[in-house]
PDB file of C-alpha atoms in Angstrom:
ATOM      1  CA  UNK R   1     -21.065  -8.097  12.428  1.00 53.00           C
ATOM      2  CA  UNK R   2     -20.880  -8.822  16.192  1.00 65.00           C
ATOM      3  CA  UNK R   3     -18.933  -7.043  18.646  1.00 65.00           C
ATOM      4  CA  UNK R   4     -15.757  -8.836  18.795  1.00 74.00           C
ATOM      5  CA  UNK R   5     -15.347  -9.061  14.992  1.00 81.00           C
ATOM      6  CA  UNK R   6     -15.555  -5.546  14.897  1.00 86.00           C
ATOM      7  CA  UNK R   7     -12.824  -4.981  17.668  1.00 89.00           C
ATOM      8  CA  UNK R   8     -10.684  -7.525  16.070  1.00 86.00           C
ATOM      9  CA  UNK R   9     -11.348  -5.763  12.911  1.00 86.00           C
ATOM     10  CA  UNK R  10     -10.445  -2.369  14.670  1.00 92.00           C
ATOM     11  CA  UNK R  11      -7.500  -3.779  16.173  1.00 93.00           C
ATOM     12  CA  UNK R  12      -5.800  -5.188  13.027  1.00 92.00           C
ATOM     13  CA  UNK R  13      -6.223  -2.008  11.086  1.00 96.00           C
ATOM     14  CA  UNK R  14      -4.490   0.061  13.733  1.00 97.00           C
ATOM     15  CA  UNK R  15      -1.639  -2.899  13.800  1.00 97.00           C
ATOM     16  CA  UNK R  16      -1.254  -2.482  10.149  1.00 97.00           C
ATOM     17  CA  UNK R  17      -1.100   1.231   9.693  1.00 98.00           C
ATOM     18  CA  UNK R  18       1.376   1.048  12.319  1.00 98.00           C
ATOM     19  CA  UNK R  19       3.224  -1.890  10.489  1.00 98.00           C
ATOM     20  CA  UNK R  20       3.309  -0.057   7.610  1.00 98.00           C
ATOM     21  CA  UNK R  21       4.684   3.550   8.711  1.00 98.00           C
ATOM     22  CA  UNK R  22       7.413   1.371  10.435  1.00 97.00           C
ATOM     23  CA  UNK R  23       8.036  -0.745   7.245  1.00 96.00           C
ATOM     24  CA  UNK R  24       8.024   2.123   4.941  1.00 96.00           C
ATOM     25  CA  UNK R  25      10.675   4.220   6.950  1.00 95.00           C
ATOM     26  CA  UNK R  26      12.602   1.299   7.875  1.00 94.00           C
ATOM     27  CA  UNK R  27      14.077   1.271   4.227  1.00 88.00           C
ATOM     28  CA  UNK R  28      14.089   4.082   2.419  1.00 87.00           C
ATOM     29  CA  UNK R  29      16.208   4.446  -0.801  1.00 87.00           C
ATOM     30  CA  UNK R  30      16.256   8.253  -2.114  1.00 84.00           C
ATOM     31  CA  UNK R  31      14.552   8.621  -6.036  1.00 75.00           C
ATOM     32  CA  UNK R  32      17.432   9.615  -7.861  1.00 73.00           C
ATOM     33  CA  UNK R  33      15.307  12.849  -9.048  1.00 65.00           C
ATOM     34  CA  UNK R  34      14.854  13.625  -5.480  1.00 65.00           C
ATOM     35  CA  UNK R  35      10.725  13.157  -5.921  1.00 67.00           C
ATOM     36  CA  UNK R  36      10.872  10.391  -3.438  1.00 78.00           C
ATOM     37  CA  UNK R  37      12.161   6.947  -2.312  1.00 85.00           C
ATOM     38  CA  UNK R  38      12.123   3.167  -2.844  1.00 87.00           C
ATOM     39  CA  UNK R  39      10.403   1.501   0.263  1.00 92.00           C
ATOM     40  CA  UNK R  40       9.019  -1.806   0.943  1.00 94.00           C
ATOM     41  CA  UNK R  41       6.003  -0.795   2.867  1.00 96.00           C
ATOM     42  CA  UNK R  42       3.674  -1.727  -0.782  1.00 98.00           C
ATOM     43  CA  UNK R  43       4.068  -5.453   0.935  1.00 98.00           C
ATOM     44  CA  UNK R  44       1.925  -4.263   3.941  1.00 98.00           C
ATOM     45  CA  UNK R  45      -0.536  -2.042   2.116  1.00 98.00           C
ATOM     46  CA  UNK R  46      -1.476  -4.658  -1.060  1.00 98.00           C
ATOM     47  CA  UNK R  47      -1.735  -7.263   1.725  1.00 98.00           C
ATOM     48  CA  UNK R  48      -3.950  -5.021   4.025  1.00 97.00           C
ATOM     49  CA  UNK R  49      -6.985  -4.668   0.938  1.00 97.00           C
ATOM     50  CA  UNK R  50      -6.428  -8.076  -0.234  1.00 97.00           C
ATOM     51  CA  UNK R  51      -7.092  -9.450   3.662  1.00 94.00           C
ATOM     52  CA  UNK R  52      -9.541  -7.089   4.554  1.00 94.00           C
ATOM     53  CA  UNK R  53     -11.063  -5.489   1.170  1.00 95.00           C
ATOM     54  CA  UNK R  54     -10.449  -1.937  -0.305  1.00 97.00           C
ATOM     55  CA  UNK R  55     -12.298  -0.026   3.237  1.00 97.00           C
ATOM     56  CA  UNK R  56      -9.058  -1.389   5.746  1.00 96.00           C
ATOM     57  CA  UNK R  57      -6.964  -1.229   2.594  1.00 98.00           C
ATOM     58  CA  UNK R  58      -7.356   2.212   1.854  1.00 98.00           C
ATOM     59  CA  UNK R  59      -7.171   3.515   5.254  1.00 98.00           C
ATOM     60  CA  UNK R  60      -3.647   1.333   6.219  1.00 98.00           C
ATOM     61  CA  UNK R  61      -2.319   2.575   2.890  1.00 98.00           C
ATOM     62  CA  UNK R  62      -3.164   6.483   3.405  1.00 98.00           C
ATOM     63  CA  UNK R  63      -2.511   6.895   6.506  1.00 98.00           C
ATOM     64  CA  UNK R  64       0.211   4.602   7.383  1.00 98.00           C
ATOM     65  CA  UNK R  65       1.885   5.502   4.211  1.00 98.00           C
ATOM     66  CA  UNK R  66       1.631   9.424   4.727  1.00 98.00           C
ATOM     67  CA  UNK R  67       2.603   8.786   8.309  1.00 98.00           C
ATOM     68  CA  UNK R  68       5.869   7.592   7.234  1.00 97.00           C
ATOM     69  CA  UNK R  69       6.242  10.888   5.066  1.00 95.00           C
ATOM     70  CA  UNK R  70       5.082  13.001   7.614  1.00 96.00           C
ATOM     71  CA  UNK R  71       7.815  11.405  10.201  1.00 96.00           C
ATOM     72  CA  UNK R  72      10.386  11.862   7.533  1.00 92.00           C
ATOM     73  CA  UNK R  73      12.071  14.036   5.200  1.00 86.00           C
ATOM     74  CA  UNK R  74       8.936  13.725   2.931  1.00 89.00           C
ATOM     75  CA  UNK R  75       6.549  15.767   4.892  1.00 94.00           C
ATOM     76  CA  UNK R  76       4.788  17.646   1.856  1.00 94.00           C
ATOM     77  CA  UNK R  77       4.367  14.378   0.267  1.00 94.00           C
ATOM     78  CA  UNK R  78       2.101  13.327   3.077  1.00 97.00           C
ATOM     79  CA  UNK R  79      -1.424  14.162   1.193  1.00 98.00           C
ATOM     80  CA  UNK R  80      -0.221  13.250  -1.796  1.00 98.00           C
ATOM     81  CA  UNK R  81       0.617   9.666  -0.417  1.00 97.00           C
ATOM     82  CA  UNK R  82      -2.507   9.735   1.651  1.00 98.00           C
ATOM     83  CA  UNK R  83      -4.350   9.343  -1.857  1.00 98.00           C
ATOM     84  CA  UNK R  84      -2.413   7.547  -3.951  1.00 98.00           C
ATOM     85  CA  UNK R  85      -1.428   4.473  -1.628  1.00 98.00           C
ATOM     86  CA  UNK R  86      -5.041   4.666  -0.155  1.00 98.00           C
ATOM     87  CA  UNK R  87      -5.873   3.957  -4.049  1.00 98.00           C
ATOM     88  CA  UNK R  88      -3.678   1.139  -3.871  1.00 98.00           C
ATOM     89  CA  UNK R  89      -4.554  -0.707  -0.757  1.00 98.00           C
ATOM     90  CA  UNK R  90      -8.745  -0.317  -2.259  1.00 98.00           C
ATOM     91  CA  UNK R  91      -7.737  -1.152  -5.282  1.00 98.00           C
ATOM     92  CA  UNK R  92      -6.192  -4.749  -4.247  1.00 98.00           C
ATOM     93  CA  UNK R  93      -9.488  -5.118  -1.601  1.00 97.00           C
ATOM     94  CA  UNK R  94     -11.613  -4.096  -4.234  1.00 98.00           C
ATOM     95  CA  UNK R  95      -9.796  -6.602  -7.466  1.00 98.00           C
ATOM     96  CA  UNK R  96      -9.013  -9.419  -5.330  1.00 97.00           C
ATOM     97  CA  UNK R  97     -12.929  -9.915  -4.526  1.00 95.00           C
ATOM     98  CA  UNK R  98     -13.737  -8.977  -7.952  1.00 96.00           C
ATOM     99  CA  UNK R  99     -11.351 -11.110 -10.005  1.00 95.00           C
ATOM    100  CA  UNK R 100     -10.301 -13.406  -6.979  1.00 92.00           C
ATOM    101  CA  UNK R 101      -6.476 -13.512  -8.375  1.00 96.00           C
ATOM    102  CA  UNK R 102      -3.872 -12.197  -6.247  1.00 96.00           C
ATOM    103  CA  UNK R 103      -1.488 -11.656  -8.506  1.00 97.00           C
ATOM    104  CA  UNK R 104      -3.591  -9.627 -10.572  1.00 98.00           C
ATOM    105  CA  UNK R 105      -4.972  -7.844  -7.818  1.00 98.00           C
ATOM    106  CA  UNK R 106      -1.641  -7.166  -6.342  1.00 98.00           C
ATOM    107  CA  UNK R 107       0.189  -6.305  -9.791  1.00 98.00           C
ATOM    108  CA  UNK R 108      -2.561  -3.475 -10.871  1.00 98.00           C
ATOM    109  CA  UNK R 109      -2.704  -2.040  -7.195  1.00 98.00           C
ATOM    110  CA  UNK R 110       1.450  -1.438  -7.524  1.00 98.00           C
ATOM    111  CA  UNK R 111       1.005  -0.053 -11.225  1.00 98.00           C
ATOM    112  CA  UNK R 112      -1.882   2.096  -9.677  1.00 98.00           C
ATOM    113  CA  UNK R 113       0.865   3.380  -7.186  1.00 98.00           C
ATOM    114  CA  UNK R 114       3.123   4.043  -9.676  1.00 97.00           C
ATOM    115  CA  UNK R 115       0.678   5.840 -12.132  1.00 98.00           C
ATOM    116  CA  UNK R 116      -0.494   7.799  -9.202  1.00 98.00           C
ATOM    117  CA  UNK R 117       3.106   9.494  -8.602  1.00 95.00           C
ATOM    118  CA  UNK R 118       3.624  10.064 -11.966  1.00 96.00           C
ATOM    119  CA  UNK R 119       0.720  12.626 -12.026  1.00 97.00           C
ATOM    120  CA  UNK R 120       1.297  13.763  -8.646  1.00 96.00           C
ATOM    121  CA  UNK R 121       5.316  14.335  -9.576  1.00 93.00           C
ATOM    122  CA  UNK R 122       4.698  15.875 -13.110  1.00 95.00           C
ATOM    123  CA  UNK R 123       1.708  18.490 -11.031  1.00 95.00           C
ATOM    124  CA  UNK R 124       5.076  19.335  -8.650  1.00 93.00           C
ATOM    125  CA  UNK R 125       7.312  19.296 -11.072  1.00 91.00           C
ATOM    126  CA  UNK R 126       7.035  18.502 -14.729  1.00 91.00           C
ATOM    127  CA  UNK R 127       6.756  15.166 -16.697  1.00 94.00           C
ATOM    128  CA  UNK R 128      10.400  14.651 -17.486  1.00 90.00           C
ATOM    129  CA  UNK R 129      11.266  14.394 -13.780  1.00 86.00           C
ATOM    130  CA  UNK R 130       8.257  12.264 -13.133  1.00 90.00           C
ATOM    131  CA  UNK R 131       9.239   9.601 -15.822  1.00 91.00           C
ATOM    132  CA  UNK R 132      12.477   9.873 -14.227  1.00 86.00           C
ATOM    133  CA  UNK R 133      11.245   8.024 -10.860  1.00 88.00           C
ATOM    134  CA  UNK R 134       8.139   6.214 -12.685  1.00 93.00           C
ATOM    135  CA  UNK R 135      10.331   3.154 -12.998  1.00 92.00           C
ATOM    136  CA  UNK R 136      11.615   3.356  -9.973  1.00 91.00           C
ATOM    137  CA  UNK R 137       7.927   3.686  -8.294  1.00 93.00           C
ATOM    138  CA  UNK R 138       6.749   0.780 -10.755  1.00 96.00           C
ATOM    139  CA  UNK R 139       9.586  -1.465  -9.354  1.00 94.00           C
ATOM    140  CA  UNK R 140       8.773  -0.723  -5.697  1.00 95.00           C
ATOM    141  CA  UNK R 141       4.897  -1.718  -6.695  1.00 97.00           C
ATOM    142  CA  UNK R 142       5.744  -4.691  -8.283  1.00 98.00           C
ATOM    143  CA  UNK R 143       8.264  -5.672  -5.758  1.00 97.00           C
ATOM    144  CA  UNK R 144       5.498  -5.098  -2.999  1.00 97.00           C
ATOM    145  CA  UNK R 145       3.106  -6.382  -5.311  1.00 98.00           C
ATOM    146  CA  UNK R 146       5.512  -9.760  -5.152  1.00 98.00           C
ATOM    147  CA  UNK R 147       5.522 -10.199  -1.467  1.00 97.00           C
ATOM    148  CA  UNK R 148       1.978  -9.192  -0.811  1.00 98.00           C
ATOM    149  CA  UNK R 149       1.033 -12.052  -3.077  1.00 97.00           C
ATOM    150  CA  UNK R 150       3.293 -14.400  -1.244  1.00 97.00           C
ATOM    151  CA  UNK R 151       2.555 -13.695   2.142  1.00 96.00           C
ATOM    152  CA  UNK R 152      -1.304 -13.823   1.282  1.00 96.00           C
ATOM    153  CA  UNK R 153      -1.842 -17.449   1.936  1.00 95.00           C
ATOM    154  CA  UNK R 154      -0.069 -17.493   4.871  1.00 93.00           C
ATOM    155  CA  UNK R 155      -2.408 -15.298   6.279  1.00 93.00           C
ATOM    156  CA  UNK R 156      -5.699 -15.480   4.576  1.00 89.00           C
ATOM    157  CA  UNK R 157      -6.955 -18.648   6.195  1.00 82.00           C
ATOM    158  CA  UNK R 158      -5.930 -17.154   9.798  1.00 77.00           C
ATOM    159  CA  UNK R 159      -7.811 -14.286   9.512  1.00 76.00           C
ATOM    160  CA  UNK R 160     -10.784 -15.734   8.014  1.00 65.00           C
ATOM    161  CA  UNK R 161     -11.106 -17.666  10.523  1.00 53.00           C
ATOM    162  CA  UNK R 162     -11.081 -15.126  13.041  1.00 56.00           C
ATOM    163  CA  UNK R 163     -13.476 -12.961  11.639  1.00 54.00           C
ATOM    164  CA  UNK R 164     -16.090 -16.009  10.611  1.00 43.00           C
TER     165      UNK R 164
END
């Protein structure tokens, strides 16, 4: 890999764990069980492993993701959401090479996400109040699986062209 593919490569993933913190607190809708909240930053994370493969994808996820806990309400969530949205952003890198179909990529990486609270939730709590925000978890993926899938082309082609 030469020098300046690396620094671009560098570069992006620090943009994008930024981009997601930011996206992830800009909206965020309260669970009604109060294990969470509805965000959009998904988008950003499915779109991070499908660009740049499951490595960039679960680092943007984690640690964007549990940045935006850790600068919220949602501090002791932060590990938690390290893991599971890591998952997701490796999981789309590591499906969209695999498989090469966005949308399937980008639907199981959300449903990973959503799985991956349920366990975490019914550890903290118990299972009824983690089936209470499973849907609402599973929308959030799917809706982030939605855009990430969109805004793929768009990007794909610009950034393979800068790191080839």
């Amino acid at each position: 890999m030469k020098k300046d593919t690396r620094t671009f490569t560098l570069v992006m993933v620090a943009v994008l764990i930024a981009i997601t913190c930011v996206t992830t607190m800009l909206v965020q809708i309260p669970i009604p069980n109060g294990s969470g909240y509805f965000n959009l930053g998904d988008a950003i994370v499915i779109t991070s492993g499908l660009l740049f493969g499951p490595g960039v994808g679960f680092l943007v996820g984690g640690i964007g993701s549990a940045m935006a806990d850790f600068l919220s309400a949602y501090a002791f969530y932060a590990p938690f959401t390290l893991v599971v949205k890591g998952l997701e952003g490796c999981l789309a890198g590591y499906l969209i090479h695999k498989v090469s179909n966005k949308w399937l990529a980008s639907i199981l990486a959300g449903a990973l996400m959503a799985l991956g609270y349920l366990i975490v939730d019914s550890l903290l709590y118990n299972f009824a109040t983690a089936s209470g925000g499973f849907l609402m978890n599973l929308f959030q993926g799917m809706v982030g699986a939605f855009v990430a899938s969109l805004i793929y082309p768009l990007l794909v082609k610009k950034t393979s062209r800068r790191l080839n």
